[in-house]
Amino acid sequence: KKKLKISGRELLSVPTQVFGLEQLQVLEMSPERESCLRYRMELLPQEIGRLRNLTCLYVDSNNLKEIPAEIGTLSRLERLTLSNNSLRSLPAEMGALQRLQSLHLANNSLTELPAPLCQLRSLTFLDVSDNKIDTIPSSIRHLEKLETLLLLFNSLESLPEDVCLLRNLHTLWLGNNHLRFLPAAFGQLVNLDWGYNYCSCNFEGNPLESPPPEVCSRGPEGIRDYFSSLRRI
């Protein structure tokens, strides 16, 4: 069996038999989106490290309070979803997941973007929306392949210039933070798909002063021109 979905209104733990399925590639323990359920599992067992062939692990909408260090042994993992849990931190061992491409961490209680995440060179999608993150480490520049970064509903007061080195970014959501200023090099993110009403680079809910919202609505070229004009003054 290579794909397994475990569900149940009172799901509290992973059945021990699962850890004997050495060929398992996809393990899903998230309730159906339309059910509006939240499972009650608080702990992902250390035995998860036995499932060395896992490529996808879905554990959204549980009550997880911590992730075991053994998660770092899942060297084939490409997709990990941990949104809607009660996580306050992540193990450093997650930095070993060098095949990870998609990581979902929205709606937890994280207060920082853990440095190990910035070691995941293959990451193309990262969602850390709706947490309590107030700083972005400069090491984020190492996420060279990152295409989507969702940071809305956090406590960010500033963005490091290093974010502007993520030249493969197509989508960047920054809405509902405490940003007053954008980095002067922000206009270098030329691959951002501004789209309709610049929705793929969202600034709404920030007290922006420089550049003002009307400049942001013009896209990266407008932002670049704005900072260039400041340098000439």
JSON list of C-alpha atoms in Angstrom, two decimals:
[
{"chain": "A", "resi": 1, "resn": "LYS", "atom": "CA", "xyz": [0.00, 0.00, 0.00]},
{"chain": "A", "resi": 2, "resn": "LYS", "atom": "CA", "xyz": [1.53, 3.30, -1.09]},
{"chain": "A", "resi": 3, "resn": "LYS", "atom": "CA", "xyz": [-1.22, 5.76, -0.17]},
{"chain": "A", "resi": 4, "resn": "LEU", "atom": "CA", "xyz": [-3.21, 5.84, 3.06]},
{"chain": "A", "resi": 5, "resn": "LYS", "atom": "CA", "xyz": [-5.83, 8.22, 4.43]},
{"chain": "A", "resi": 6, "resn": "ILE", "atom": "CA", "xyz": [-6.77, 7.96, 8.11]},
{"chain": "A", "resi": 7, "resn": "SER", "atom": "CA", "xyz": [-9.88, 9.77, 9.28]},
{"chain": "A", "resi": 8, "resn": "GLY", "atom": "CA", "xyz": [-12.26, 9.81, 12.19]},
{"chain": "A", "resi": 9, "resn": "ARG", "atom": "CA", "xyz": [-14.07, 12.38, 14.27]},
{"chain": "A", "resi": 10, "resn": "GLU", "atom": "CA", "xyz": [-12.13, 11.34, 17.37]},
{"chain": "A", "resi": 11, "resn": "LEU", "atom": "CA", "xyz": [-8.71, 10.75, 15.79]},
{"chain": "A", "resi": 12, "resn": "LEU", "atom": "CA", "xyz": [-6.24, 10.99, 18.69]},
{"chain": "A", "resi": 13, "resn": "SER", "atom": "CA", "xyz": [-3.14, 9.17, 17.45]},
{"chain": "A", "resi": 14, "resn": "VAL", "atom": "CA", "xyz": [-1.56, 7.35, 14.55]},
{"chain": "A", "resi": 15, "resn": "PRO", "atom": "CA", "xyz": [-2.39, 3.61, 14.63]},
{"chain": "A", "resi": 16, "resn": "THR", "atom": "CA", "xyz": [0.84, 1.70, 15.32]},
{"chain": "A", "resi": 17, "resn": "GLN", "atom": "CA", "xyz": [0.21, -0.61, 12.34]},
{"chain": "A", "resi": 18, "resn": "VAL", "atom": "CA", "xyz": [0.90, 2.32, 10.01]},
{"chain": "A", "resi": 19, "resn": "PHE", "atom": "CA", "xyz": [4.60, 2.34, 10.89]},
{"chain": "A", "resi": 20, "resn": "GLY", "atom": "CA", "xyz": [4.99, -1.14, 9.45]},
{"chain": "A", "resi": 21, "resn": "LEU", "atom": "CA", "xyz": [4.01, 0.08, 5.96]},
{"chain": "A", "resi": 22, "resn": "GLU", "atom": "CA", "xyz": [7.56, 0.67, 4.80]},
{"chain": "A", "resi": 23, "resn": "GLN", "atom": "CA", "xyz": [6.58, 1.34, 1.17]},
{"chain": "A", "resi": 24, "resn": "LEU", "atom": "CA", "xyz": [4.06, 4.03, 2.10]},
{"chain": "A", "resi": 25, "resn": "GLN", "atom": "CA", "xyz": [4.50, 7.18, 0.01]},
{"chain": "A", "resi": 26, "resn": "VAL", "atom": "CA", "xyz": [1.46, 9.32, 0.90]},
{"chain": "A", "resi": 27, "resn": "LEU", "atom": "CA", "xyz": [0.03, 9.55, 4.41]},
{"chain": "A", "resi": 28, "resn": "GLU", "atom": "CA", "xyz": [-2.98, 11.80, 4.99]},
{"chain": "A", "resi": 29, "resn": "MET", "atom": "CA", "xyz": [-4.35, 12.51, 8.46]},
{"chain": "A", "resi": 30, "resn": "SER", "atom": "CA", "xyz": [-6.29, 15.73, 7.80]},
{"chain": "A", "resi": 31, "resn": "PRO", "atom": "CA", "xyz": [-10.08, 16.09, 7.90]},
{"chain": "A", "resi": 32, "resn": "GLU", "atom": "CA", "xyz": [-11.93, 16.87, 4.70]},
{"chain": "A", "resi": 33, "resn": "ARG", "atom": "CA", "xyz": [-11.99, 20.63, 4.11]},
{"chain": "A", "resi": 34, "resn": "GLU", "atom": "CA", "xyz": [-15.76, 20.75, 3.79]},
{"chain": "A", "resi": 35, "resn": "SER", "atom": "CA", "xyz": [-16.30, 18.88, 7.08]},
{"chain": "A", "resi": 36, "resn": "CYS", "atom": "CA", "xyz": [-15.08, 21.78, 9.26]},
{"chain": "A", "resi": 37, "resn": "LEU", "atom": "CA", "xyz": [-13.69, 19.19, 11.67]},
{"chain": "A", "resi": 38, "resn": "ARG", "atom": "CA", "xyz": [-10.49, 19.46, 13.66]},
{"chain": "A", "resi": 39, "resn": "TYR", "atom": "CA", "xyz": [-8.88, 16.23, 14.78]},
{"chain": "A", "resi": 40, "resn": "ARG", "atom": "CA", "xyz": [-7.51, 15.92, 18.30]},
{"chain": "A", "resi": 41, "resn": "MET", "atom": "CA", "xyz": [-4.09, 14.42, 17.65]},
{"chain": "A", "resi": 42, "resn": "GLU", "atom": "CA", "xyz": [-1.52, 16.30, 19.75]},
{"chain": "A", "resi": 43, "resn": "LEU", "atom": "CA", "xyz": [1.62, 14.33, 18.97]},
{"chain": "A", "resi": 44, "resn": "LEU", "atom": "CA", "xyz": [3.21, 13.00, 15.81]},
{"chain": "A", "resi": 45, "resn": "PRO", "atom": "CA", "xyz": [5.06, 9.91, 17.10]},
{"chain": "A", "resi": 46, "resn": "GLN", "atom": "CA", "xyz": [8.82, 9.46, 16.73]},
{"chain": "A", "resi": 47, "resn": "GLU", "atom": "CA", "xyz": [8.06, 6.31, 14.75]},
{"chain": "A", "resi": 48, "resn": "ILE", "atom": "CA", "xyz": [7.14, 8.53, 11.79]},
{"chain": "A", "resi": 49, "resn": "GLY", "atom": "CA", "xyz": [10.83, 8.30, 10.96]},
{"chain": "A", "resi": 50, "resn": "ARG", "atom": "CA", "xyz": [10.36, 4.67, 9.92]},
{"chain": "A", "resi": 51, "resn": "LEU", "atom": "CA", "xyz": [8.38, 5.68, 6.85]},
{"chain": "A", "resi": 52, "resn": "ARG", "atom": "CA", "xyz": [11.48, 6.48, 4.79]},
{"chain": "A", "resi": 53, "resn": "ASN", "atom": "CA", "xyz": [9.61, 6.36, 1.47]},
{"chain": "A", "resi": 54, "resn": "LEU", "atom": "CA", "xyz": [7.10, 9.09, 2.31]},
{"chain": "A", "resi": 55, "resn": "THR", "atom": "CA", "xyz": [6.87, 11.84, -0.29]},
{"chain": "A", "resi": 56, "resn": "CYS", "atom": "CA", "xyz": [3.71, 13.53, 1.06]},
{"chain": "A", "resi": 57, "resn": "LEU", "atom": "CA", "xyz": [2.59, 13.95, 4.66]},
{"chain": "A", "resi": 58, "resn": "TYR", "atom": "CA", "xyz": [-0.68, 15.77, 5.38]},
{"chain": "A", "resi": 59, "resn": "VAL", "atom": "CA", "xyz": [-1.43, 16.58, 9.03]},
{"chain": "A", "resi": 60, "resn": "ASP", "atom": "CA", "xyz": [-3.49, 19.78, 8.76]},
{"chain": "A", "resi": 61, "resn": "SER", "atom": "CA", "xyz": [-6.21, 20.72, 11.27]},
{"chain": "A", "resi": 62, "resn": "ASN", "atom": "CA", "xyz": [-5.14, 18.60, 14.21]},
{"chain": "A", "resi": 63, "resn": "ASN", "atom": "CA", "xyz": [-3.94, 19.80, 17.60]},
{"chain": "A", "resi": 64, "resn": "LEU", "atom": "CA", "xyz": [-0.21, 19.11, 17.15]},
{"chain": "A", "resi": 65, "resn": "LYS", "atom": "CA", "xyz": [1.94, 20.86, 19.72]},
{"chain": "A", "resi": 66, "resn": "GLU", "atom": "CA", "xyz": [5.32, 19.62, 18.52]},
{"chain": "A", "resi": 67, "resn": "ILE", "atom": "CA", "xyz": [7.00, 17.81, 15.66]},
{"chain": "A", "resi": 68, "resn": "PRO", "atom": "CA", "xyz": [9.57, 15.10, 16.52]},
{"chain": "A", "resi": 69, "resn": "ALA", "atom": "CA", "xyz": [13.19, 15.43, 15.41]},
{"chain": "A", "resi": 70, "resn": "GLU", "atom": "CA", "xyz": [12.74, 12.16, 13.49]},
{"chain": "A", "resi": 71, "resn": "ILE", "atom": "CA", "xyz": [10.89, 14.13, 10.80]},
{"chain": "A", "resi": 72, "resn": "GLY", "atom": "CA", "xyz": [14.35, 14.94, 9.47]},
{"chain": "A", "resi": 73, "resn": "THR", "atom": "CA", "xyz": [14.94, 11.32, 8.46]},
{"chain": "A", "resi": 74, "resn": "LEU", "atom": "CA", "xyz": [12.19, 11.48, 5.80]},
{"chain": "A", "resi": 75, "resn": "SER", "atom": "CA", "xyz": [14.69, 12.32, 3.10]},
{"chain": "A", "resi": 76, "resn": "ARG", "atom": "CA", "xyz": [12.23, 11.76, 0.23]},
{"chain": "A", "resi": 77, "resn": "LEU", "atom": "CA", "xyz": [9.56, 14.10, 1.58]},
{"chain": "A", "resi": 78, "resn": "GLU", "atom": "CA", "xyz": [8.39, 16.63, -1.02]},
{"chain": "A", "resi": 79, "resn": "ARG", "atom": "CA", "xyz": [5.19, 18.00, 0.52]},
{"chain": "A", "resi": 80, "resn": "LEU", "atom": "CA", "xyz": [4.43, 18.62, 4.20]},
{"chain": "A", "resi": 81, "resn": "THR", "atom": "CA", "xyz": [1.25, 20.28, 5.46]},
{"chain": "A", "resi": 82, "resn": "LEU", "atom": "CA", "xyz": [1.02, 21.31, 9.12]},
{"chain": "A", "resi": 83, "resn": "SER", "atom": "CA", "xyz": [-1.45, 24.19, 8.95]},
{"chain": "A", "resi": 84, "resn": "ASN", "atom": "CA", "xyz": [-4.12, 24.72, 11.62]},
{"chain": "A", "resi": 85, "resn": "ASN", "atom": "CA", "xyz": [-2.30, 23.17, 14.54]},
{"chain": "A", "resi": 86, "resn": "SER", "atom": "CA", "xyz": [-0.83, 24.48, 17.81]},
{"chain": "A", "resi": 87, "resn": "LEU", "atom": "CA", "xyz": [2.86, 24.54, 16.91]},
{"chain": "A", "resi": 88, "resn": "ARG", "atom": "CA", "xyz": [5.09, 27.07, 18.67]},
{"chain": "A", "resi": 89, "resn": "SER", "atom": "CA", "xyz": [8.38, 25.84, 17.21]},
{"chain": "A", "resi": 90, "resn": "LEU", "atom": "CA", "xyz": [9.85, 23.41, 14.71]},
{"chain": "A", "resi": 91, "resn": "PRO", "atom": "CA", "xyz": [12.79, 21.03, 15.11]},
{"chain": "A", "resi": 92, "resn": "ALA", "atom": "CA", "xyz": [16.13, 22.01, 13.60]},
{"chain": "A", "resi": 93, "resn": "GLU", "atom": "CA", "xyz": [16.20, 18.61, 11.92]},
{"chain": "A", "resi": 94, "resn": "MET", "atom": "CA", "xyz": [13.68, 19.87, 9.36]},
{"chain": "A", "resi": 95, "resn": "GLY", "atom": "CA", "xyz": [16.64, 21.46, 7.62]},
{"chain": "A", "resi": 96, "resn": "ALA", "atom": "CA", "xyz": [17.59, 17.97, 6.42]},
{"chain": "A", "resi": 97, "resn": "LEU", "atom": "CA", "xyz": [14.50, 17.70, 4.18]},
{"chain": "A", "resi": 98, "resn": "GLN", "atom": "CA", "xyz": [16.39, 18.70, 1.07]},
{"chain": "A", "resi": 99, "resn": "ARG", "atom": "CA", "xyz": [13.73, 17.41, -1.35]},
{"chain": "A", "resi": 100, "resn": "LEU", "atom": "CA", "xyz": [10.93, 19.38, 0.29]},
{"chain": "A", "resi": 101, "resn": "GLN", "atom": "CA", "xyz": [9.17, 21.60, -2.24]},
{"chain": "A", "resi": 102, "resn": "SER", "atom": "CA", "xyz": [5.95, 22.64, -0.46]},
{"chain": "A", "resi": 103, "resn": "LEU", "atom": "CA", "xyz": [5.57, 23.50, 3.24]},
{"chain": "A", "resi": 104, "resn": "HIS", "atom": "CA", "xyz": [2.29, 24.67, 4.80]},
{"chain": "A", "resi": 105, "resn": "LEU", "atom": "CA", "xyz": [2.47, 26.18, 8.30]},
{"chain": "A", "resi": 106, "resn": "ALA", "atom": "CA", "xyz": [-0.44, 28.63, 8.33]},
{"chain": "A", "resi": 107, "resn": "ASN", "atom": "CA", "xyz": [-2.50, 29.24, 11.47]},
{"chain": "A", "resi": 108, "resn": "ASN", "atom": "CA", "xyz": [-0.12, 28.03, 14.15]},
{"chain": "A", "resi": 109, "resn": "SER", "atom": "CA", "xyz": [1.60, 29.94, 16.97]},
{"chain": "A", "resi": 110, "resn": "LEU", "atom": "CA", "xyz": [5.07, 30.32, 15.48]},
{"chain": "A", "resi": 111, "resn": "THR", "atom": "CA", "xyz": [6.87, 33.48, 16.62]},
{"chain": "A", "resi": 112, "resn": "GLU", "atom": "CA", "xyz": [9.74, 33.24, 14.16]},
{"chain": "A", "resi": 113, "resn": "LEU", "atom": "CA", "xyz": [10.60, 31.80, 10.79]},
{"chain": "A", "resi": 114, "resn": "PRO", "atom": "CA", "xyz": [12.96, 29.02, 11.91]},
{"chain": "A", "resi": 115, "resn": "ALA", "atom": "CA", "xyz": [16.45, 29.23, 10.45]},
{"chain": "A", "resi": 116, "resn": "PRO", "atom": "CA", "xyz": [16.44, 25.53, 9.37]},
{"chain": "A", "resi": 117, "resn": "LEU", "atom": "CA", "xyz": [13.67, 26.32, 6.87]},
{"chain": "A", "resi": 118, "resn": "CYS", "atom": "CA", "xyz": [16.10, 28.59, 5.06]},
{"chain": "A", "resi": 119, "resn": "GLN", "atom": "CA", "xyz": [18.29, 25.57, 4.31]},
{"chain": "A", "resi": 120, "resn": "LEU", "atom": "CA", "xyz": [15.61, 23.98, 2.14]},
{"chain": "A", "resi": 121, "resn": "ARG", "atom": "CA", "xyz": [17.05, 24.86, -1.26]},
{"chain": "A", "resi": 122, "resn": "SER", "atom": "CA", "xyz": [14.36, 22.95, -3.20]},
{"chain": "A", "resi": 123, "resn": "LEU", "atom": "CA", "xyz": [11.44, 24.80, -1.54]},
{"chain": "A", "resi": 124, "resn": "THR", "atom": "CA", "xyz": [9.11, 26.48, -4.05]},
{"chain": "A", "resi": 125, "resn": "PHE", "atom": "CA", "xyz": [6.06, 27.09, -1.79]},
{"chain": "A", "resi": 126, "resn": "LEU", "atom": "CA", "xyz": [6.07, 28.34, 1.82]},
{"chain": "A", "resi": 127, "resn": "ASP", "atom": "CA", "xyz": [2.97, 29.41, 3.72]},
{"chain": "A", "resi": 128, "resn": "VAL", "atom": "CA", "xyz": [3.50, 30.83, 7.22]},
{"chain": "A", "resi": 129, "resn": "SER", "atom": "CA", "xyz": [0.39, 33.02, 7.28]},
{"chain": "A", "resi": 130, "resn": "ASP", "atom": "CA", "xyz": [-1.58, 33.68, 10.45]},
{"chain": "A", "resi": 131, "resn": "ASN", "atom": "CA", "xyz": [1.18, 33.11, 13.00]},
{"chain": "A", "resi": 132, "resn": "LYS", "atom": "CA", "xyz": [2.97, 35.57, 15.30]},
{"chain": "A", "resi": 133, "resn": "ILE", "atom": "CA", "xyz": [6.17, 36.00, 13.30]},
{"chain": "A", "resi": 134, "resn": "ASP", "atom": "CA", "xyz": [7.81, 39.39, 13.81]},
{"chain": "A", "resi": 135, "resn": "THR", "atom": "CA", "xyz": [11.14, 38.98, 11.96]},
{"chain": "A", "resi": 136, "resn": "ILE", "atom": "CA", "xyz": [12.39, 37.30, 8.81]},
{"chain": "A", "resi": 137, "resn": "PRO", "atom": "CA", "xyz": [15.99, 36.00, 9.03]},
{"chain": "A", "resi": 138, "resn": "SER", "atom": "CA", "xyz": [18.43, 37.26, 6.42]},
{"chain": "A", "resi": 139, "resn": "SER", "atom": "CA", "xyz": [19.21, 33.62, 5.60]},
{"chain": "A", "resi": 140, "resn": "ILE", "atom": "CA", "xyz": [15.94, 33.52, 3.67]},
{"chain": "A", "resi": 141, "resn": "ARG", "atom": "CA", "xyz": [18.05, 34.52, 0.66]},
{"chain": "A", "resi": 142, "resn": "HIS", "atom": "CA", "xyz": [19.14, 30.87, 0.40]},
{"chain": "A", "resi": 143, "resn": "LEU", "atom": "CA", "xyz": [15.65, 29.81, -0.78]},
{"chain": "A", "resi": 144, "resn": "GLU", "atom": "CA", "xyz": [16.71, 30.35, -4.36]},
{"chain": "A", "resi": 145, "resn": "LYS", "atom": "CA", "xyz": [13.85, 28.39, -5.94]},
{"chain": "A", "resi": 146, "resn": "LEU", "atom": "CA", "xyz": [11.05, 29.90, -3.83]},
{"chain": "A", "resi": 147, "resn": "GLU", "atom": "CA", "xyz": [8.12, 30.98, -6.02]},
{"chain": "A", "resi": 148, "resn": "THR", "atom": "CA", "xyz": [5.36, 31.52, -3.44]},
{"chain": "A", "resi": 149, "resn": "LEU", "atom": "CA", "xyz": [5.81, 33.11, 0.01]},
{"chain": "A", "resi": 150, "resn": "LEU", "atom": "CA", "xyz": [2.70, 33.79, 2.10]},
{"chain": "A", "resi": 151, "resn": "LEU", "atom": "CA", "xyz": [3.30, 35.95, 5.19]},
{"chain": "A", "resi": 152, "resn": "LEU", "atom": "CA", "xyz": [-0.04, 37.66, 5.75]},
{"chain": "A", "resi": 153, "resn": "PHE", "atom": "CA", "xyz": [-1.54, 38.04, 9.24]},
{"chain": "A", "resi": 154, "resn": "ASN", "atom": "CA", "xyz": [1.73, 38.11, 11.16]},
{"chain": "A", "resi": 155, "resn": "SER", "atom": "CA", "xyz": [3.54, 40.77, 13.21]},
{"chain": "A", "resi": 156, "resn": "LEU", "atom": "CA", "xyz": [6.20, 41.88, 10.73]},
{"chain": "A", "resi": 157, "resn": "GLU", "atom": "CA", "xyz": [7.45, 45.43, 11.18]},
{"chain": "A", "resi": 158, "resn": "SER", "atom": "CA", "xyz": [10.10, 45.24, 8.47]},
{"chain": "A", "resi": 159, "resn": "LEU", "atom": "CA", "xyz": [11.42, 43.07, 5.65]},
{"chain": "A", "resi": 160, "resn": "PRO", "atom": "CA", "xyz": [15.14, 42.36, 5.26]},
{"chain": "A", "resi": 161, "resn": "GLU", "atom": "CA", "xyz": [16.78, 43.41, 2.02]},
{"chain": "A", "resi": 162, "resn": "ASP", "atom": "CA", "xyz": [17.57, 39.72, 1.53]},
{"chain": "A", "resi": 163, "resn": "VAL", "atom": "CA", "xyz": [13.93, 39.08, 0.55]},
{"chain": "A", "resi": 164, "resn": "CYS", "atom": "CA", "xyz": [14.69, 41.08, -2.59]},
{"chain": "A", "resi": 165, "resn": "LEU", "atom": "CA", "xyz": [17.19, 38.41, -3.64]},
{"chain": "A", "resi": 166, "resn": "LEU", "atom": "CA", "xyz": [14.40, 35.87, -4.13]},
{"chain": "A", "resi": 167, "resn": "ARG", "atom": "CA", "xyz": [14.25, 36.56, -7.85]},
{"chain": "A", "resi": 168, "resn": "ASN", "atom": "CA", "xyz": [12.04, 33.53, -8.60]},
{"chain": "A", "resi": 169, "resn": "LEU", "atom": "CA", "xyz": [9.18, 34.84, -6.46]},
{"chain": "A", "resi": 170, "resn": "HIS", "atom": "CA", "xyz": [5.89, 35.06, -8.35]},
{"chain": "A", "resi": 171, "resn": "THR", "atom": "CA", "xyz": [3.57, 35.44, -5.36]},
{"chain": "A", "resi": 172, "resn": "LEU", "atom": "CA", "xyz": [4.29, 37.35, -2.15]},
{"chain": "A", "resi": 173, "resn": "TRP", "atom": "CA", "xyz": [1.50, 38.07, 0.31]},
{"chain": "A", "resi": 174, "resn": "LEU", "atom": "CA", "xyz": [2.34, 40.61, 3.03]},
{"chain": "A", "resi": 175, "resn": "GLY", "atom": "CA", "xyz": [-1.12, 41.79, 4.02]},
{"chain": "A", "resi": 176, "resn": "ASN", "atom": "CA", "xyz": [-2.13, 42.53, 7.60]},
{"chain": "A", "resi": 177, "resn": "ASN", "atom": "CA", "xyz": [1.27, 43.03, 9.17]},
{"chain": "A", "resi": 178, "resn": "HIS", "atom": "CA", "xyz": [2.84, 46.16, 10.70]},
{"chain": "A", "resi": 179, "resn": "LEU", "atom": "CA", "xyz": [4.98, 47.19, 7.73]},
{"chain": "A", "resi": 180, "resn": "ARG", "atom": "CA", "xyz": [5.69, 50.92, 7.37]},
{"chain": "A", "resi": 181, "resn": "PHE", "atom": "CA", "xyz": [8.52, 50.62, 4.86]},
{"chain": "A", "resi": 182, "resn": "LEU", "atom": "CA", "xyz": [9.61, 48.31, 2.05]},
{"chain": "A", "resi": 183, "resn": "PRO", "atom": "CA", "xyz": [13.27, 47.64, 1.24]},
{"chain": "A", "resi": 184, "resn": "ALA", "atom": "CA", "xyz": [14.72, 49.97, -1.37]},
{"chain": "A", "resi": 185, "resn": "ALA", "atom": "CA", "xyz": [15.53, 46.96, -3.57]},
{"chain": "A", "resi": 186, "resn": "PHE", "atom": "CA", "xyz": [11.95, 45.68, -3.54]},
{"chain": "A", "resi": 187, "resn": "GLY", "atom": "CA", "xyz": [11.47, 46.75, -7.16]},
{"chain": "A", "resi": 188, "resn": "GLN", "atom": "CA", "xyz": [14.04, 44.17, -8.20]},
{"chain": "A", "resi": 189, "resn": "LEU", "atom": "CA", "xyz": [11.44, 41.43, -7.67]},
{"chain": "A", "resi": 190, "resn": "VAL", "atom": "CA", "xyz": [10.50, 41.76, -11.31]},
{"chain": "A", "resi": 191, "resn": "ASN", "atom": "CA", "xyz": [8.93, 38.29, -11.57]},
{"chain": "A", "resi": 192, "resn": "LEU", "atom": "CA", "xyz": [6.13, 39.09, -9.15]},
{"chain": "A", "resi": 193, "resn": "ASP", "atom": "CA", "xyz": [2.88, 38.52, -10.97]},
{"chain": "A", "resi": 194, "resn": "TRP", "atom": "CA", "xyz": [1.06, 41.67, -9.93]},
{"chain": "A", "resi": 195, "resn": "GLY", "atom": "CA", "xyz": [-2.17, 40.43, -11.46]},
{"chain": "A", "resi": 196, "resn": "TYR", "atom": "CA", "xyz": [-5.54, 42.04, -10.93]},
{"chain": "A", "resi": 197, "resn": "ASN", "atom": "CA", "xyz": [-5.40, 44.72, -8.23]},
{"chain": "A", "resi": 198, "resn": "TYR", "atom": "CA", "xyz": [-1.84, 43.53, -7.37]},
{"chain": "A", "resi": 199, "resn": "CYS", "atom": "CA", "xyz": [-3.41, 40.60, -5.52]},
{"chain": "A", "resi": 200, "resn": "SER", "atom": "CA", "xyz": [-0.33, 38.40, -5.90]},
{"chain": "A", "resi": 201, "resn": "CYS", "atom": "CA", "xyz": [1.72, 40.93, -3.93]},
{"chain": "A", "resi": 202, "resn": "ASN", "atom": "CA", "xyz": [-0.71, 41.99, -1.27]},
{"chain": "A", "resi": 203, "resn": "PHE", "atom": "CA", "xyz": [0.03, 44.93, 1.08]},
{"chain": "A", "resi": 204, "resn": "GLU", "atom": "CA", "xyz": [-3.43, 45.60, 2.47]},
{"chain": "A", "resi": 205, "resn": "GLY", "atom": "CA", "xyz": [-3.69, 46.12, 6.23]},
{"chain": "A", "resi": 206, "resn": "ASN", "atom": "CA", "xyz": [-0.20, 47.60, 6.59]},
{"chain": "A", "resi": 207, "resn": "PRO", "atom": "CA", "xyz": [0.48, 51.22, 7.67]},
{"chain": "A", "resi": 208, "resn": "LEU", "atom": "CA", "xyz": [2.78, 51.76, 4.67]},
{"chain": "A", "resi": 209, "resn": "GLU", "atom": "CA", "xyz": [4.54, 55.12, 4.50]},
{"chain": "A", "resi": 210, "resn": "SER", "atom": "CA", "xyz": [7.33, 54.42, 2.03]},
{"chain": "A", "resi": 211, "resn": "PRO", "atom": "CA", "xyz": [6.31, 53.74, -0.62]},
{"chain": "A", "resi": 212, "resn": "PRO", "atom": "CA", "xyz": [2.68, 54.75, -0.09]},
{"chain": "A", "resi": 213, "resn": "PRO", "atom": "CA", "xyz": [-0.08, 52.31, -1.15]},
{"chain": "A", "resi": 214, "resn": "GLU", "atom": "CA", "xyz": [-0.82, 54.21, -4.36]},
{"chain": "A", "resi": 215, "resn": "VAL", "atom": "CA", "xyz": [2.77, 53.66, -5.50]},
{"chain": "A", "resi": 216, "resn": "CYS", "atom": "CA", "xyz": [2.63, 49.95, -4.58]},
{"chain": "A", "resi": 217, "resn": "SER", "atom": "CA", "xyz": [-0.42, 49.54, -6.79]},
{"chain": "A", "resi": 218, "resn": "ARG", "atom": "CA", "xyz": [1.72, 50.38, -9.83]},
{"chain": "A", "resi": 219, "resn": "GLY", "atom": "CA", "xyz": [3.79, 47.26, -9.43]},
{"chain": "A", "resi": 220, "resn": "PRO", "atom": "CA", "xyz": [7.54, 46.69, -9.09]},
{"chain": "A", "resi": 221, "resn": "GLU", "atom": "CA", "xyz": [8.42, 49.29, -11.73]},
{"chain": "A", "resi": 222, "resn": "GLY", "atom": "CA", "xyz": [6.53, 51.96, -9.83]},
{"chain": "A", "resi": 223, "resn": "ILE", "atom": "CA", "xyz": [8.25, 50.99, -6.59]},
{"chain": "A", "resi": 224, "resn": "ARG", "atom": "CA", "xyz": [11.66, 50.99, -8.26]},
{"chain": "A", "resi": 225, "resn": "ASP", "atom": "CA", "xyz": [11.04, 54.44, -9.76]},
{"chain": "A", "resi": 226, "resn": "TYR", "atom": "CA", "xyz": [9.86, 55.73, -6.38]},
{"chain": "A", "resi": 227, "resn": "PHE", "atom": "CA", "xyz": [13.09, 54.75, -4.60]},
{"chain": "A", "resi": 228, "resn": "SER", "atom": "CA", "xyz": [15.18, 56.02, -7.52]},
{"chain": "A", "resi": 229, "resn": "SER", "atom": "CA", "xyz": [13.53, 59.43, -7.21]},
{"chain": "A", "resi": 230, "resn": "LEU", "atom": "CA", "xyz": [14.37, 59.51, -3.48]},
{"chain": "A", "resi": 231, "resn": "ARG", "atom": "CA", "xyz": [18.05, 58.94, -4.24]},
{"chain": "A", "resi": 232, "resn": "ARG", "atom": "CA", "xyz": [18.07, 61.92, -6.58]},
{"chain": "A", "resi": 233, "resn": "ILE", "atom": "CA", "xyz": [16.72, 64.29, -3.92]}
]
